[in-house]
Structure formats: structure tokens, C-alpha cells
Short mmCIF file of C-alpha atoms and ligand atoms in Angstrom, two decimals:
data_model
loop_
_atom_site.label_atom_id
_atom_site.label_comp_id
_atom_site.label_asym_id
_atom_site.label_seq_id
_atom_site.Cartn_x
_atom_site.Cartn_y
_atom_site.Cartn_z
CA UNK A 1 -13.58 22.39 -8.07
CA UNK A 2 -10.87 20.05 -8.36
CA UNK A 3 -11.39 16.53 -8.29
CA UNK A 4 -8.97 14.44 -6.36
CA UNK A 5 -8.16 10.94 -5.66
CA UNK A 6 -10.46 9.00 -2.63
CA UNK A 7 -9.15 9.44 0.62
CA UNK A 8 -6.95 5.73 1.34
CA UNK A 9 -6.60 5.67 -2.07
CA UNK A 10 -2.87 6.55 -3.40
CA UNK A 11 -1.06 7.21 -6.88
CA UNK A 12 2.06 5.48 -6.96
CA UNK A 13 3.99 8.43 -8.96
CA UNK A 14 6.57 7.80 -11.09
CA UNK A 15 9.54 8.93 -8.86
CA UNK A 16 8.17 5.94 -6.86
CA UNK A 17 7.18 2.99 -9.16
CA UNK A 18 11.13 2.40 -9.76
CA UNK A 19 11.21 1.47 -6.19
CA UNK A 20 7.63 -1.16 -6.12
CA UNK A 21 8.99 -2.66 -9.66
CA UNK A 22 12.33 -3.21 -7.91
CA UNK A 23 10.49 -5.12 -5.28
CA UNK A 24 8.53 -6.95 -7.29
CA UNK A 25 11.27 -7.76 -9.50
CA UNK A 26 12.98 -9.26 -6.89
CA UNK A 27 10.22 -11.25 -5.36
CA UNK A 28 9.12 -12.70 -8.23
CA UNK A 29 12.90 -13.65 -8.60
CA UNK A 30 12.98 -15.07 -5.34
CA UNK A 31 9.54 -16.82 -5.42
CA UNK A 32 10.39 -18.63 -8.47
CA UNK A 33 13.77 -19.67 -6.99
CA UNK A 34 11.60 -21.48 -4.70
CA UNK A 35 9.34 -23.11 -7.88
CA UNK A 36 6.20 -20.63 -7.43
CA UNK A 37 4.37 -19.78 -10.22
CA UNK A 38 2.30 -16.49 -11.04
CA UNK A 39 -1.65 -16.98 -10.79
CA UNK A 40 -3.82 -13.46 -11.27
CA UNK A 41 -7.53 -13.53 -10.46
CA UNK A 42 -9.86 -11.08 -10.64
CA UNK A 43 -10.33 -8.27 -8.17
CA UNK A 44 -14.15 -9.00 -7.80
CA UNK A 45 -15.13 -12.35 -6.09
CA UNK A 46 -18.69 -13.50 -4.42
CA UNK A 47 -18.95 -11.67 -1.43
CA UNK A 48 -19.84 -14.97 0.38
CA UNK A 49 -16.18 -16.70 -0.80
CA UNK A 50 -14.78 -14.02 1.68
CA UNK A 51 -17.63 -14.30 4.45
CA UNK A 52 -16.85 -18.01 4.36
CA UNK A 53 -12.88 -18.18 4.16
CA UNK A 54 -12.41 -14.95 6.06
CA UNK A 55 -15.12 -15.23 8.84
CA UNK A 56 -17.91 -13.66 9.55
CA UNK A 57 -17.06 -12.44 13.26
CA UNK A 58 -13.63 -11.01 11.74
CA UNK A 59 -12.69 -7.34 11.57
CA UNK A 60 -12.53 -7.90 8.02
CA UNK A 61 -15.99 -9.13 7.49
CA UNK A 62 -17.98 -7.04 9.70
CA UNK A 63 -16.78 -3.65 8.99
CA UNK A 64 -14.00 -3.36 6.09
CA UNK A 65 -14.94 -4.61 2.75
CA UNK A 66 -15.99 -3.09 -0.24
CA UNK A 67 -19.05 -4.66 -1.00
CA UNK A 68 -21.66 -4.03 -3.59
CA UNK A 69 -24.41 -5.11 -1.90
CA UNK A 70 -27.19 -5.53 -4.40
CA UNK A 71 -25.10 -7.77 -6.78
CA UNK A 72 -23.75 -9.91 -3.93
CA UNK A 73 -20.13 -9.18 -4.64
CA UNK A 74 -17.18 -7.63 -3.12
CA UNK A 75 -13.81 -6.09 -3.46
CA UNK A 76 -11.32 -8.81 -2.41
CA UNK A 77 -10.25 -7.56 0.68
CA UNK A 78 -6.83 -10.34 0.26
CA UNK A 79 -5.50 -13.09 -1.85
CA UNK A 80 -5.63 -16.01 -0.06
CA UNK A 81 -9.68 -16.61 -0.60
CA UNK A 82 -9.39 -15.97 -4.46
CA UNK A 83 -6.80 -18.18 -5.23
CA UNK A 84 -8.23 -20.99 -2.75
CA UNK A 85 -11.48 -20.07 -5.50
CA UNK A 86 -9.66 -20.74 -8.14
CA UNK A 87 -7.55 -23.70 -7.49
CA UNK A 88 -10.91 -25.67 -6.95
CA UNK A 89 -12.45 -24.16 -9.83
CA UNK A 90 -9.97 -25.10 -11.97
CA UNK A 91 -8.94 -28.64 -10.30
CA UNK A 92 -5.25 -27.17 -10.68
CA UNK A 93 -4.09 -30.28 -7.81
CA UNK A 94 -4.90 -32.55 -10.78
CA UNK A 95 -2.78 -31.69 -12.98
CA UNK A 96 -0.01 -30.96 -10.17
CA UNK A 97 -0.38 -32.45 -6.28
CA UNK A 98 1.55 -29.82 -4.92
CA UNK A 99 0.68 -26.25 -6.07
CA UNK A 100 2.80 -23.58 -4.85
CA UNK A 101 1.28 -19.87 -6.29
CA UNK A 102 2.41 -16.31 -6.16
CA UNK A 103 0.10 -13.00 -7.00
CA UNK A 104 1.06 -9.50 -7.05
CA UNK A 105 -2.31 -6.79 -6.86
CA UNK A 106 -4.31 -4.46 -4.89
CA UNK A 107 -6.54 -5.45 -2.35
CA UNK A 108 -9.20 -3.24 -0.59
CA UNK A 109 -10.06 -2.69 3.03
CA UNK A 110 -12.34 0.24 4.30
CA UNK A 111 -9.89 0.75 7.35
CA UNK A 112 -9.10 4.47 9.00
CA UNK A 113 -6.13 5.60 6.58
CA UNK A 114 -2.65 6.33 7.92
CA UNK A 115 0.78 5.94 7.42
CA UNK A 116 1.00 2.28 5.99
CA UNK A 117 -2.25 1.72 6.40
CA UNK A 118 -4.64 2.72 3.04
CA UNK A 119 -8.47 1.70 1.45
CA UNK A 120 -6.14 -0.03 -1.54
CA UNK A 121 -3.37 -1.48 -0.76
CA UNK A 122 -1.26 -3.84 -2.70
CA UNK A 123 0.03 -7.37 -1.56
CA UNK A 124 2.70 -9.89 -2.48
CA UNK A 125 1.19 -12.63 -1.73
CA UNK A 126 2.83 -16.25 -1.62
CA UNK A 127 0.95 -20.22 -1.22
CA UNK A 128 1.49 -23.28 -1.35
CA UNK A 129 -1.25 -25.66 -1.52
CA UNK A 130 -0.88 -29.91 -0.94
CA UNK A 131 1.76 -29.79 1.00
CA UNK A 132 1.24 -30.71 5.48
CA UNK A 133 4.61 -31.27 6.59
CA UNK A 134 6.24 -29.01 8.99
CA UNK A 135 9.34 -27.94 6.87
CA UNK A 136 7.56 -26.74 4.29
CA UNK A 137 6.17 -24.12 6.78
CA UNK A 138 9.84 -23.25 7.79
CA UNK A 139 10.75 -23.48 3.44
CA UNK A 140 7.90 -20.89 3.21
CA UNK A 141 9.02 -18.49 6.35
CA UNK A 142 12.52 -18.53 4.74
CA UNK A 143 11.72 -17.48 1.75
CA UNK A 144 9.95 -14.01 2.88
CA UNK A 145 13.08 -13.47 5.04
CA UNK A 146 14.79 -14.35 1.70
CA UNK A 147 12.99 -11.78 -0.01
CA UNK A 148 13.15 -8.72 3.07
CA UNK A 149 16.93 -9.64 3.45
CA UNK A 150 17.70 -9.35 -0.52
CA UNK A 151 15.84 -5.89 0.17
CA UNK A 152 18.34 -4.88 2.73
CA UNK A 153 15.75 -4.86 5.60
CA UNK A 154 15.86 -5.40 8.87
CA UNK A 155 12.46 -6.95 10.33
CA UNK A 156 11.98 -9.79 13.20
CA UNK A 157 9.78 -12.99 12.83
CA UNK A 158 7.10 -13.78 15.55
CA UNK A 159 5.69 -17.13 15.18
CA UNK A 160 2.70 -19.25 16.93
CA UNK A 161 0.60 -21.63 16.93
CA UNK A 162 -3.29 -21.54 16.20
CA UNK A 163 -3.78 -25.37 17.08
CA UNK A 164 -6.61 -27.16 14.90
CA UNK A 165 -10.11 -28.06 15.98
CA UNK A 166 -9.18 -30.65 17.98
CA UNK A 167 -7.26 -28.51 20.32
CA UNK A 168 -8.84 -24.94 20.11
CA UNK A 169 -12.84 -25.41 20.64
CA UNK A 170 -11.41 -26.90 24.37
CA UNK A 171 -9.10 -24.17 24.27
CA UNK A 172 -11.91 -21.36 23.74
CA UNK A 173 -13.98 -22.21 26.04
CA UNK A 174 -10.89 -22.23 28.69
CA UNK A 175 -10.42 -18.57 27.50
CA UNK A 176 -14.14 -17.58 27.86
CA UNK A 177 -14.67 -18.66 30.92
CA UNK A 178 -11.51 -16.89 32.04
CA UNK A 179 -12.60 -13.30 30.13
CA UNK A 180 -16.10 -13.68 31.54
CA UNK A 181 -14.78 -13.56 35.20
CA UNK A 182 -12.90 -10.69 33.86
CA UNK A 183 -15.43 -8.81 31.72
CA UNK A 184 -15.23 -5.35 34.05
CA UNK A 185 -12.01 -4.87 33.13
CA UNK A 186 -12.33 -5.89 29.56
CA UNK A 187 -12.74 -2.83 27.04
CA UNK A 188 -16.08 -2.62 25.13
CA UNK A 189 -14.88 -4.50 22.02
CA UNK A 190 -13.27 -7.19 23.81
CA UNK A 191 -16.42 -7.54 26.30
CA UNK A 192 -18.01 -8.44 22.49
CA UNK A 193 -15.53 -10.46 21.41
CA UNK A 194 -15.48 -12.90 24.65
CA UNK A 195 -18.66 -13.76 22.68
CA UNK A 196 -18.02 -13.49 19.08
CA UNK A 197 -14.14 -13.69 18.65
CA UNK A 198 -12.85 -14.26 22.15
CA UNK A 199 -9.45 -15.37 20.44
CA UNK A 200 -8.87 -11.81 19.17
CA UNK A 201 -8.94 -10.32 23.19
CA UNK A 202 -5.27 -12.00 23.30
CA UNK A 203 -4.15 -8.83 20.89
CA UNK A 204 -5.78 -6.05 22.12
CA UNK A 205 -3.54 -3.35 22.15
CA UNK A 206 -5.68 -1.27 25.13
CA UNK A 207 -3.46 -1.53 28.37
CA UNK A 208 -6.21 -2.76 30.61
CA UNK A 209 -6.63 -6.04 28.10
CA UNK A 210 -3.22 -6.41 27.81
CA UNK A 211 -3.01 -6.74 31.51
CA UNK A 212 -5.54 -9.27 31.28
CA UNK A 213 -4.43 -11.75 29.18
CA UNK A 214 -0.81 -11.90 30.57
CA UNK A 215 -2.69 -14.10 33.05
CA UNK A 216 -4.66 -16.06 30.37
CA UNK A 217 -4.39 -19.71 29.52
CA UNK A 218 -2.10 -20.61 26.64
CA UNK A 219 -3.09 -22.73 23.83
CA UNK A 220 0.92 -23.26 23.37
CA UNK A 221 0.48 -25.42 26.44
CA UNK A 222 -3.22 -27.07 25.57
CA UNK A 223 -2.21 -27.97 22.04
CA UNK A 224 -3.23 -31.71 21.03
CA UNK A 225 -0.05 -33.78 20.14
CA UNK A 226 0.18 -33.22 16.46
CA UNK A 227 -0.17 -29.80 16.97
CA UNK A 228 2.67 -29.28 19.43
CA UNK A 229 4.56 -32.13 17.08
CA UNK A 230 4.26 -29.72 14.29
CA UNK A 231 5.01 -26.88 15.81
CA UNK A 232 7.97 -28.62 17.48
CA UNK A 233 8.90 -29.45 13.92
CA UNK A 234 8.75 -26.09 12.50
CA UNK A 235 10.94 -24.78 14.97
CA UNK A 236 13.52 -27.35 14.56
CA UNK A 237 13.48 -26.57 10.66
CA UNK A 238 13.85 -22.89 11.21
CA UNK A 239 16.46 -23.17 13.42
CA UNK A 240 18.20 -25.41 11.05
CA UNK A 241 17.87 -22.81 8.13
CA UNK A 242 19.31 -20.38 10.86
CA UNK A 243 16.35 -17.99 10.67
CA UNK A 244 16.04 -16.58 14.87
CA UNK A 245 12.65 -16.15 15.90
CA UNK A 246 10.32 -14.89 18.50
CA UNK A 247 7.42 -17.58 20.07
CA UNK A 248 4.26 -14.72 20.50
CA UNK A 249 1.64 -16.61 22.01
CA UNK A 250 -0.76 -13.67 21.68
CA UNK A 251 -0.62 -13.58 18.47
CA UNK A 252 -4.13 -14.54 16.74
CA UNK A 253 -4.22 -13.28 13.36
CA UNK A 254 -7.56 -11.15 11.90
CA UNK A 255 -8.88 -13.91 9.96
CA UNK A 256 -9.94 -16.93 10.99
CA UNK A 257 -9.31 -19.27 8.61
CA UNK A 258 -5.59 -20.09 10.23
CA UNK A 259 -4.62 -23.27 11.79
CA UNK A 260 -1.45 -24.32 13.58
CA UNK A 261 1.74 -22.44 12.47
CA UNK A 262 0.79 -18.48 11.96
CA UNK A 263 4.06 -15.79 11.66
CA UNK A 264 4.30 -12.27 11.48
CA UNK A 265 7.27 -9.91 10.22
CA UNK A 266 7.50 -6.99 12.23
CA UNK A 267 9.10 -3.52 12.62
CA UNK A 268 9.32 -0.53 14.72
CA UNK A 269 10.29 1.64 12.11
CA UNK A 270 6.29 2.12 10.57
CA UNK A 271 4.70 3.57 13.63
CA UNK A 272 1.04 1.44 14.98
CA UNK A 273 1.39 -0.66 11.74
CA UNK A 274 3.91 -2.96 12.61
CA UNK A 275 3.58 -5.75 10.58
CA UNK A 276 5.53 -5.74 7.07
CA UNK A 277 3.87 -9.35 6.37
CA UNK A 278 2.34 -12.20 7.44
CA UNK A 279 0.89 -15.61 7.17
CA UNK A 280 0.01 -19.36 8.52
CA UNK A 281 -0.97 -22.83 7.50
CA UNK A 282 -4.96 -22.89 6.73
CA UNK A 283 -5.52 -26.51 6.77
CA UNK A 284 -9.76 -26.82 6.61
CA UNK A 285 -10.03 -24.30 4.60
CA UNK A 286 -10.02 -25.38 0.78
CA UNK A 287 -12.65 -28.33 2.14
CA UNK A 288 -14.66 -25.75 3.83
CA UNK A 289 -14.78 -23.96 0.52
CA UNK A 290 -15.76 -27.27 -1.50
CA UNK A 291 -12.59 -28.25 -2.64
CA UNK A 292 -10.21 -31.74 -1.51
CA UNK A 293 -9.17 -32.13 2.10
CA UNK A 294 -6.10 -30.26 1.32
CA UNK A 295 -3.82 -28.12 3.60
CA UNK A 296 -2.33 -24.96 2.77
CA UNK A 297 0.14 -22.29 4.20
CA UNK A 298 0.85 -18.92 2.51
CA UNK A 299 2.20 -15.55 3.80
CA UNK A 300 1.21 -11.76 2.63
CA UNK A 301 3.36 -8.69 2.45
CA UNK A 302 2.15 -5.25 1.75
CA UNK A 303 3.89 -3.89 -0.67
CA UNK A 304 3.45 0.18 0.74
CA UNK A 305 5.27 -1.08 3.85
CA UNK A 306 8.09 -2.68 2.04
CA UNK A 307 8.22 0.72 0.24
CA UNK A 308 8.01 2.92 3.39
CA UNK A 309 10.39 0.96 5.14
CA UNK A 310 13.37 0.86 2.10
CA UNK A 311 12.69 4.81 2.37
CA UNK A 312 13.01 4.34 5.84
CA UNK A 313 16.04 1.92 6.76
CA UNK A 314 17.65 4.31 3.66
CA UNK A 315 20.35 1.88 3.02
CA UNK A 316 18.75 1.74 -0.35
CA UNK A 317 19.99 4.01 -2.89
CA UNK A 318 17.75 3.67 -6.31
CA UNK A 319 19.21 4.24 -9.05
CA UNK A 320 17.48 6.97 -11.00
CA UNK A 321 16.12 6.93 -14.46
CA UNK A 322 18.37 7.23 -17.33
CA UNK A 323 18.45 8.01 -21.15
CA UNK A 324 21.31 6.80 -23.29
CA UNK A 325 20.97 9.40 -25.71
CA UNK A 326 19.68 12.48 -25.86
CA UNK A 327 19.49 14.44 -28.95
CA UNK A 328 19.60 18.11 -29.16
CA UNK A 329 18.25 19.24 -32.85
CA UNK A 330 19.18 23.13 -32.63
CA UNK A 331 16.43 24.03 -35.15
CA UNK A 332 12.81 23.33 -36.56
CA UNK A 333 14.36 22.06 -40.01
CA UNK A 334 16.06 19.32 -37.88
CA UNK A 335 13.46 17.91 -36.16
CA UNK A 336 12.25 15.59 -38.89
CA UNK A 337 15.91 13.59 -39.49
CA UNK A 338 16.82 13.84 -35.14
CA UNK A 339 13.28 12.91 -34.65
CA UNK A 340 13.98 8.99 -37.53
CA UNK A 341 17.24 8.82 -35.69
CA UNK A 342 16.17 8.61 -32.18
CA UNK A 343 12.84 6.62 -33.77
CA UNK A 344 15.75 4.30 -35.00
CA UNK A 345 18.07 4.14 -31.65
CA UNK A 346 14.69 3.13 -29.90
CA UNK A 347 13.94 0.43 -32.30
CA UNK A 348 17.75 -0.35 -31.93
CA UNK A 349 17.03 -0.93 -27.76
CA UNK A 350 18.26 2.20 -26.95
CA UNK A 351 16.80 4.63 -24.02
CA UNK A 352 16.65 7.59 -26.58
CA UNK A 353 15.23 11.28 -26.05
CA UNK A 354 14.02 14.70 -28.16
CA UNK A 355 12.91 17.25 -27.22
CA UNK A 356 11.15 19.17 -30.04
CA UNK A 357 10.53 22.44 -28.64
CA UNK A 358 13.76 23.77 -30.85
CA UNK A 359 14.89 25.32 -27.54
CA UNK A 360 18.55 26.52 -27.04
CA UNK A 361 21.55 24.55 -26.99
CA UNK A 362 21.96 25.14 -23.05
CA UNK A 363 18.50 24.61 -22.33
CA UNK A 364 18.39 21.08 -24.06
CA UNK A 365 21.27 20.19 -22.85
CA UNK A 366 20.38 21.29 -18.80
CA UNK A 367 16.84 18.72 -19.66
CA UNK A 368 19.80 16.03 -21.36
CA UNK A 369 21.19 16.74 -17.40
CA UNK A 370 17.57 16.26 -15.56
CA UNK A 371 16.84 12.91 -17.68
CA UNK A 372 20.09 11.78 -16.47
CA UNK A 373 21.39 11.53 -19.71
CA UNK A 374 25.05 9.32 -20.51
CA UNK A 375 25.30 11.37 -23.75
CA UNK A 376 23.67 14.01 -26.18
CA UNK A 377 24.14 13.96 -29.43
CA UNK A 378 24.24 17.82 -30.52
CA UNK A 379 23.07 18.63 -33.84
CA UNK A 380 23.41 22.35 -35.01
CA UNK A 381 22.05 23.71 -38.34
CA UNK A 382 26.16 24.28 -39.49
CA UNK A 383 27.22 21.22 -38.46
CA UNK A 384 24.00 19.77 -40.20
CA UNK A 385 25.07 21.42 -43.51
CA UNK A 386 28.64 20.03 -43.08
CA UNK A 387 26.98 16.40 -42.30
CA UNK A 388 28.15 16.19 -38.49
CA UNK A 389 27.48 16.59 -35.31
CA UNK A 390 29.02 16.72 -32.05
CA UNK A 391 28.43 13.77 -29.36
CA UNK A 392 29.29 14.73 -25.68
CA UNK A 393 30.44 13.08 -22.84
CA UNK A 394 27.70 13.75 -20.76
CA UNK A 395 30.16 12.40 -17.53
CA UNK A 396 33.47 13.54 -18.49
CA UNK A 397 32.29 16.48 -21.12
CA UNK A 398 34.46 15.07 -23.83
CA UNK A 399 33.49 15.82 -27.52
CA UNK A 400 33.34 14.29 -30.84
CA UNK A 401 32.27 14.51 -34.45
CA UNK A 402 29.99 11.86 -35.10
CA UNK A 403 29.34 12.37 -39.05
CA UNK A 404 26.00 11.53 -39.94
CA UNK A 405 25.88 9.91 -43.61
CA UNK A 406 23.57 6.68 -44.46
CA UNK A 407 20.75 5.96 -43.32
CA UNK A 408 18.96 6.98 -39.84
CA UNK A 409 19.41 2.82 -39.20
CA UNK A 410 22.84 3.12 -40.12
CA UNK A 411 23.61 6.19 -38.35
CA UNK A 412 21.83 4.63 -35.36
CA UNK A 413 23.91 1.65 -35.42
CA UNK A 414 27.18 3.68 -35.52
CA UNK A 415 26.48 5.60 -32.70
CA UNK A 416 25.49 2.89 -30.43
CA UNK A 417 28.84 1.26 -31.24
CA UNK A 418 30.43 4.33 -30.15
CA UNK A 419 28.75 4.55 -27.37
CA UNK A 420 28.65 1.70 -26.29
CA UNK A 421 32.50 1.76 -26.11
CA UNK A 422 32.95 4.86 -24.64
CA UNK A 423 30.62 3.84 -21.76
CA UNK A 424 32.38 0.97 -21.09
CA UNK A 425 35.94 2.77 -21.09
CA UNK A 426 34.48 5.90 -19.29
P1 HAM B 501 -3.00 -9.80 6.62
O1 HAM B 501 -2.23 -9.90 7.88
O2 HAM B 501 -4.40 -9.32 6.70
O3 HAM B 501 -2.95 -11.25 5.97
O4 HAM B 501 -2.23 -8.89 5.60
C1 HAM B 501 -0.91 -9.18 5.21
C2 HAM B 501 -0.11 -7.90 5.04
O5 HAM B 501 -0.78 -7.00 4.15
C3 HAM B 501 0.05 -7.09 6.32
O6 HAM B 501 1.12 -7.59 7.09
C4 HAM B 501 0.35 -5.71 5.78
O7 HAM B 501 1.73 -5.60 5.41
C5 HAM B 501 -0.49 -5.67 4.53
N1 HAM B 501 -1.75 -4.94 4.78
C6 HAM B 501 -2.89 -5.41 5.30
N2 HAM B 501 -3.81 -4.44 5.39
C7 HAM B 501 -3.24 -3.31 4.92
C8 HAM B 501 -3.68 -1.95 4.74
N3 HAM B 501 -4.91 -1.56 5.05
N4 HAM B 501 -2.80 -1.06 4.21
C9 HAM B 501 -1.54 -1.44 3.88
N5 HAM B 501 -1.09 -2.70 4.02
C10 HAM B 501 -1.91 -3.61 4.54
C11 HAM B 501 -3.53 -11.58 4.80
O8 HAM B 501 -4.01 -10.79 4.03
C12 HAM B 501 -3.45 -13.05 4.49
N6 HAM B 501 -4.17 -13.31 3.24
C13 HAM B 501 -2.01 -13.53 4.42
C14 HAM B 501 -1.91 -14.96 4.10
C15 HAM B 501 -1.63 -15.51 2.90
N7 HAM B 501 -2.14 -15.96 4.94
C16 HAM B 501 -2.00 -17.10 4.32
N8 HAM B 501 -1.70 -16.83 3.06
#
């Protein structure tokens, strides 16, 4: 029988990666534009680090993570948590007040698989640590619209506010009591909710809920004055950096360590799974992990959606993989001197290729065409005895004798100049 991979679970195949490590490339371009560094933790954490960051009552929690239970530990199911671990085990605001940190790495949630939505996913993921004041929020939500316009994409930005726990607790229990005289009409999982999560009802997606909370109270109107100060703030700083956006006041978030300013980038273009990142300020949160009273704000994109949607919004042409030179050695005697040539071109920088099958010329040189070869360098027992061989043109099917005397370094070296030359001029 064969054995294949774990349903959610995806190879990234190598038609593909060219696409994530031009993504990546570019966000770790953009991140350290903005003076983020790189911080990579390990994909295992103390199942409690998430129970207590994440939340107990949270989709998360209760039903998606990997979790080994026996040893305690868990598959982290995002970034945030682990590098909120790690900054207080490692005291990094000591050495640095404000810490702004960027991972890259797969993640793992035990959700129902489909398009956009898998077991392990990957996530950029983007914090910065220290830092309370409004614009930073709007320096942060400008530099993932940074990023997804670099990438050519077109996504909107929803943005809210969470309030703190001066302004929600009064808030909730507004909301509860309003659900509760509504809990007929409420589907099963929100009629749970109004007890464990009521904050979640506000996103159903079921028609009937949605009905419901159109007429709910709104923390945007209930927030305590530094709240709607902030907010007020962030707004102003957006709007100043020219970034539109869309207020969403039903937006909640699935995890419950946000506070205040929370954002979401959205599309149509991915079916149910809409949003291409998101993120918010988490102010308690390092202090309710045993760290300083520190606040925090960070953002997550998933790096399949980014993928899905540059497939998608196809304005994004890759280019594909390329060899500089390809050698064809027409013969098994040849093999050893093409074979310290190309070994030499490599160490030389070049994207060299063999192939040592000794197949015919017009087979080699139809694999020179597949590996999107700029040249071959054609090397036929005759021409061998005569010390040449031909270099073609693999653009404009021009042809040359390249003679081969010196050393495979020294033959190397001439041919790249040659190259090199007629590239440029062709
Ligand atoms: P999140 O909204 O759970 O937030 O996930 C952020 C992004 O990860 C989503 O917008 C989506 O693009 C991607 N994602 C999530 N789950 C899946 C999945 N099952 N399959 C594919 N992609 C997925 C967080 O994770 C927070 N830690 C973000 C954050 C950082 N907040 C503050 N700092």
C-alpha cells in the first residue's frame, strides 16, 4: 500500500517553493526595513504557555491543538505565545526596551482541511514588544500592507477595537444579558458561547446570529477614554500614512489574548477563508505570562494564502528556474573532464548542469531546453580530439568554438567571461 502524506498536511513541491522563498524574501526585506529582527523558537512549547496566552474557552484551545498529552506539551498552534516565552526567558527588554521580532515557520491546528485552510500551516509572523503608543499600531499595519502591496495584491484592512479590562468586563455583561433574551434564536454554539465566549457570537457566520447581533451593543461606543483615545489615534496615524480602512465592529478575533486595536486583511478571492492576515495589540499579556508589564502588538500572515492568492490575482509571473550552463558530453570517455569542468563552473558561482546518461546530442540538448538553460556547451568525441567544443546560444542559437586547453579552472574561467558577455549583449 502506498503511504501518503496526513490529510492537512501539504508538500510544498519544488515548482512551488520559488514562489514561498520569493515571499519570504521579500518580507524579511520589508520587516527589516522597519528594524525587525529574526527570532526562531522551537515548534514544541508547554501546552499550558498556549492554554494561558491563547485561552482556554478559545476555538484554539478546546478543540485544535496538537497536544501530546502525557508529556504536557503541544504543537504551537501560532507564534505569538512562543516568542512572548522567550522574550521573558531570555530578559531580551534588558538588553533592548523596545523589541520588535519577526519568525517565519509552521504552525499546527487540527481544523477541517480546505482550500487555505490545512493541519500545518506556515506563518509570517511580525511583533513588537515595549512599545504603547498608538502610531506604532498604525507603523505595524503599514508595514503588512507594505509587504501584500510589494506582492502585487490586492486585500482590504478591517480594523477594531477590543477595549481593555476596564471597558470590556462592563461591556460583556451588556452583551450577555442581551444574547440571553435572545438565546432561541441563537445557534447551538453561540447559545454556549453567551456563557463561555459570548464575545465570539458577534462573528458567527450562521444567518440567524448574524441577524442578532446587528442589534447588539457596541463596545466601539462603551470604550473607556483611553481606549477610544487610542483608537482615535490609530486612525488618525493610518490615515496619515494614507492606508483606507474599514471600522468592523464585529470583529473579535479567536484568541483572547487581544486588547484594544485588532485588524484583519481580507479577500474574496480564497473562498470561506477570508483572512490573508491578522493581528492586534496584546497589552496584559507578557505580565499574565510572568514577564514586565509590557504591551505588545504583532500581526500574522499565512503564508499558503499569500501563495494561493499570487496564483490567484495572477499578476505575478515567476520567473522559472534557470541553469547557466549546460554541458552536453556526447560520450562515456567525456564524462570525467565535462563532469571537473562543470565541478569547476559551480565552484566558480555558476548554475551549471550534466547530464551523464551519454544520451544523444538532441536529447541533451531538449533537457538543456526543460532546465531553461542560457547556454550548452556541446562537447563531441571529434571536437574533443581536436581540443574544442561548440557553445550555443541557447536564445538566439548562435555557435562558437570554445577551445578547451588549461586547466578545468581555467577553462571554467574562460567560459564564464564569454558568457557572461554574450548574455549581457544578447
Ligand atoms: P490568526 O488569526 O489565528 O492569528 O492567524 C493569522 C493568519 O494565519 C490567518 O489570517 C491565516 O492567514 C493564517 N492561518 C491561520 N490558521 C490557518 C490554517 N489552519 N491554515 C492556513 N492558514 C491559517 C494569529 O495566529 C496571531 N498569532 C496573530 C498575531 C500575531 N497577533 C498578534 N501577533
Amino acid at each position: 500500500m502506498k503511504i501518503q502524506a496526513i490529510n492537512g498536511f501539504k508538500d510544498i513541491l519544488p515548482e512551488a517553493v520559488g514562489r514561498w522563498q520569493s515571499i519570504e524574501q521579500r518580507a524579511r526585506d520589508i520587516f527589516e526595513r522597519f528594524g525587525f529582527q529574526e527570532i526562531r523558537m522551537p515548534i514544541l512549547e508547554k501546552t499550558e504557555l498556549f492554554v494561558r496566552s491563547i485561552g482556554e474557552a478559545t476555538d484554539v484551545v478546546e478543540k485544535e491543538m496538537y497536544t501530546f498529552a502525557d508529556k504536557g506539551i503541544t504543537m504551537r498552534p501560532e507564534a505569538t505565545a512562543s516568542i512572548m516565552r522567550a522574550f521573558i526567558e531570555h530578559g531580551l527588554h534588558v538588553q533592548q526596551p523596545v523589541q520588535r521580532l519577526y519568525t517565519i515557520g509552521p504552525m499546527f491546528r487540527h481544523e477541517r482541511p480546505q482550500k487555505g485552510r490545512l493541519r500545518q500551516f506556515h506563518q509570517l509572523d511580525a511583533e513588537i514588544i515595549g512599545a504603547a503608543e498608538p502610531r506604532v499600531d498604525a507603523e505595524l499595519i503599514a508595514m503588512g500592507r507594505m509587504l501584500l502591496d510589494e506582492l502585487g495584491l490586492t486585500v482590504s484592512l478591517e480594523l477594531n477595537s477590543l477595549g481593555c479590562p476596564v471597558c470590556r468586563p462592563p461591556f460583556k455583561e451588556r452583551l450577555v444579558a442581551f444574547l440571553e433574551q435572545r438565546r432561541e434564536v441563537l445557534c447551538d454554539d453561540c447559545q454556549r458561547r453567551t456563557r463561555t465566549n459570548p464575545l465570539r457570537v458577534l462573528d458567527c457566520k450562521k444567518p440567524s446570529c448574524r441577524a442578532v447581533v446587528q442589534e447588539a451593543p457596541s463596545l466601539l461606543e462603551t470604550l473607556c477614554p483611553d481606549c477610544d483615545r487610542h483608537f482615535l489615534e490609530v486612525r488618525t496615524a493610518l490615515e496619515e500614512l494614507r492606508i483606507p480602512f474599514r471600522i468592523n465592529r464585529f470583529m473579535v478575533r479567536g484568541l483572547d489574548y487581544y486588547t484594544r486595536t485588532t485588524f484583519e486583511f481580507l479577500t474574496t478571492d480564497l473562498g470561506a477563508q477570508a483572512a490573508v492576515g491578522a493581528g492586534g495589540r496584546y497589552d496584559g499579556l507578557i505580565e499574565q505570562l510572568g514577564g514586565p508589564p509590557l504591551s505588545g502588538i504583532g500581526f500574522a500572515m499565512g503564508l499558503e494564502r499569500l501563495v494561493l492568492l499570487m496564483e490567484q490575482q495572477a499578476n505575478n509571473s515567476l520567473a522559472a528556474p534557470s541553469t547557466d550552463l549546460f554541458v552536453a558530453a556526447l560520450g562515456t570517455a567525456l564524462l570525467a573532464p565535462c563532469g571537473q569542468l562543470v565541478h569547476a563552473l559551480r565552484q566558480q558561482g555558476a548554475k551549471a548542469a550534466i547530464d551523464y546518461s551519454g544520451r544523444s546530442l538532441k536529447a541533451q540538448l531538449k533537457q538543456a531546453g526543460r532546465s531553461n538553460a542560457r547556454f550548452t556547451l556541446i562537447v563531441g568525441e571529434d571536437e574533443w580530439a581536436r581540443g574544442e567544443a561548440i557553445l550555443r546560444d541557447m536564445r538566439t542559437q548562435e555557435q562558437r568554438t570554445f577551445t578547451l586547453n588549461g586547466s578545468p579552472e581555467e577553462q571554467a574561467r574562460r567560459l564564464l567571461a564569454l558568457v557572461g558577455t554574450a548574455a549581457t549583449s544578447g
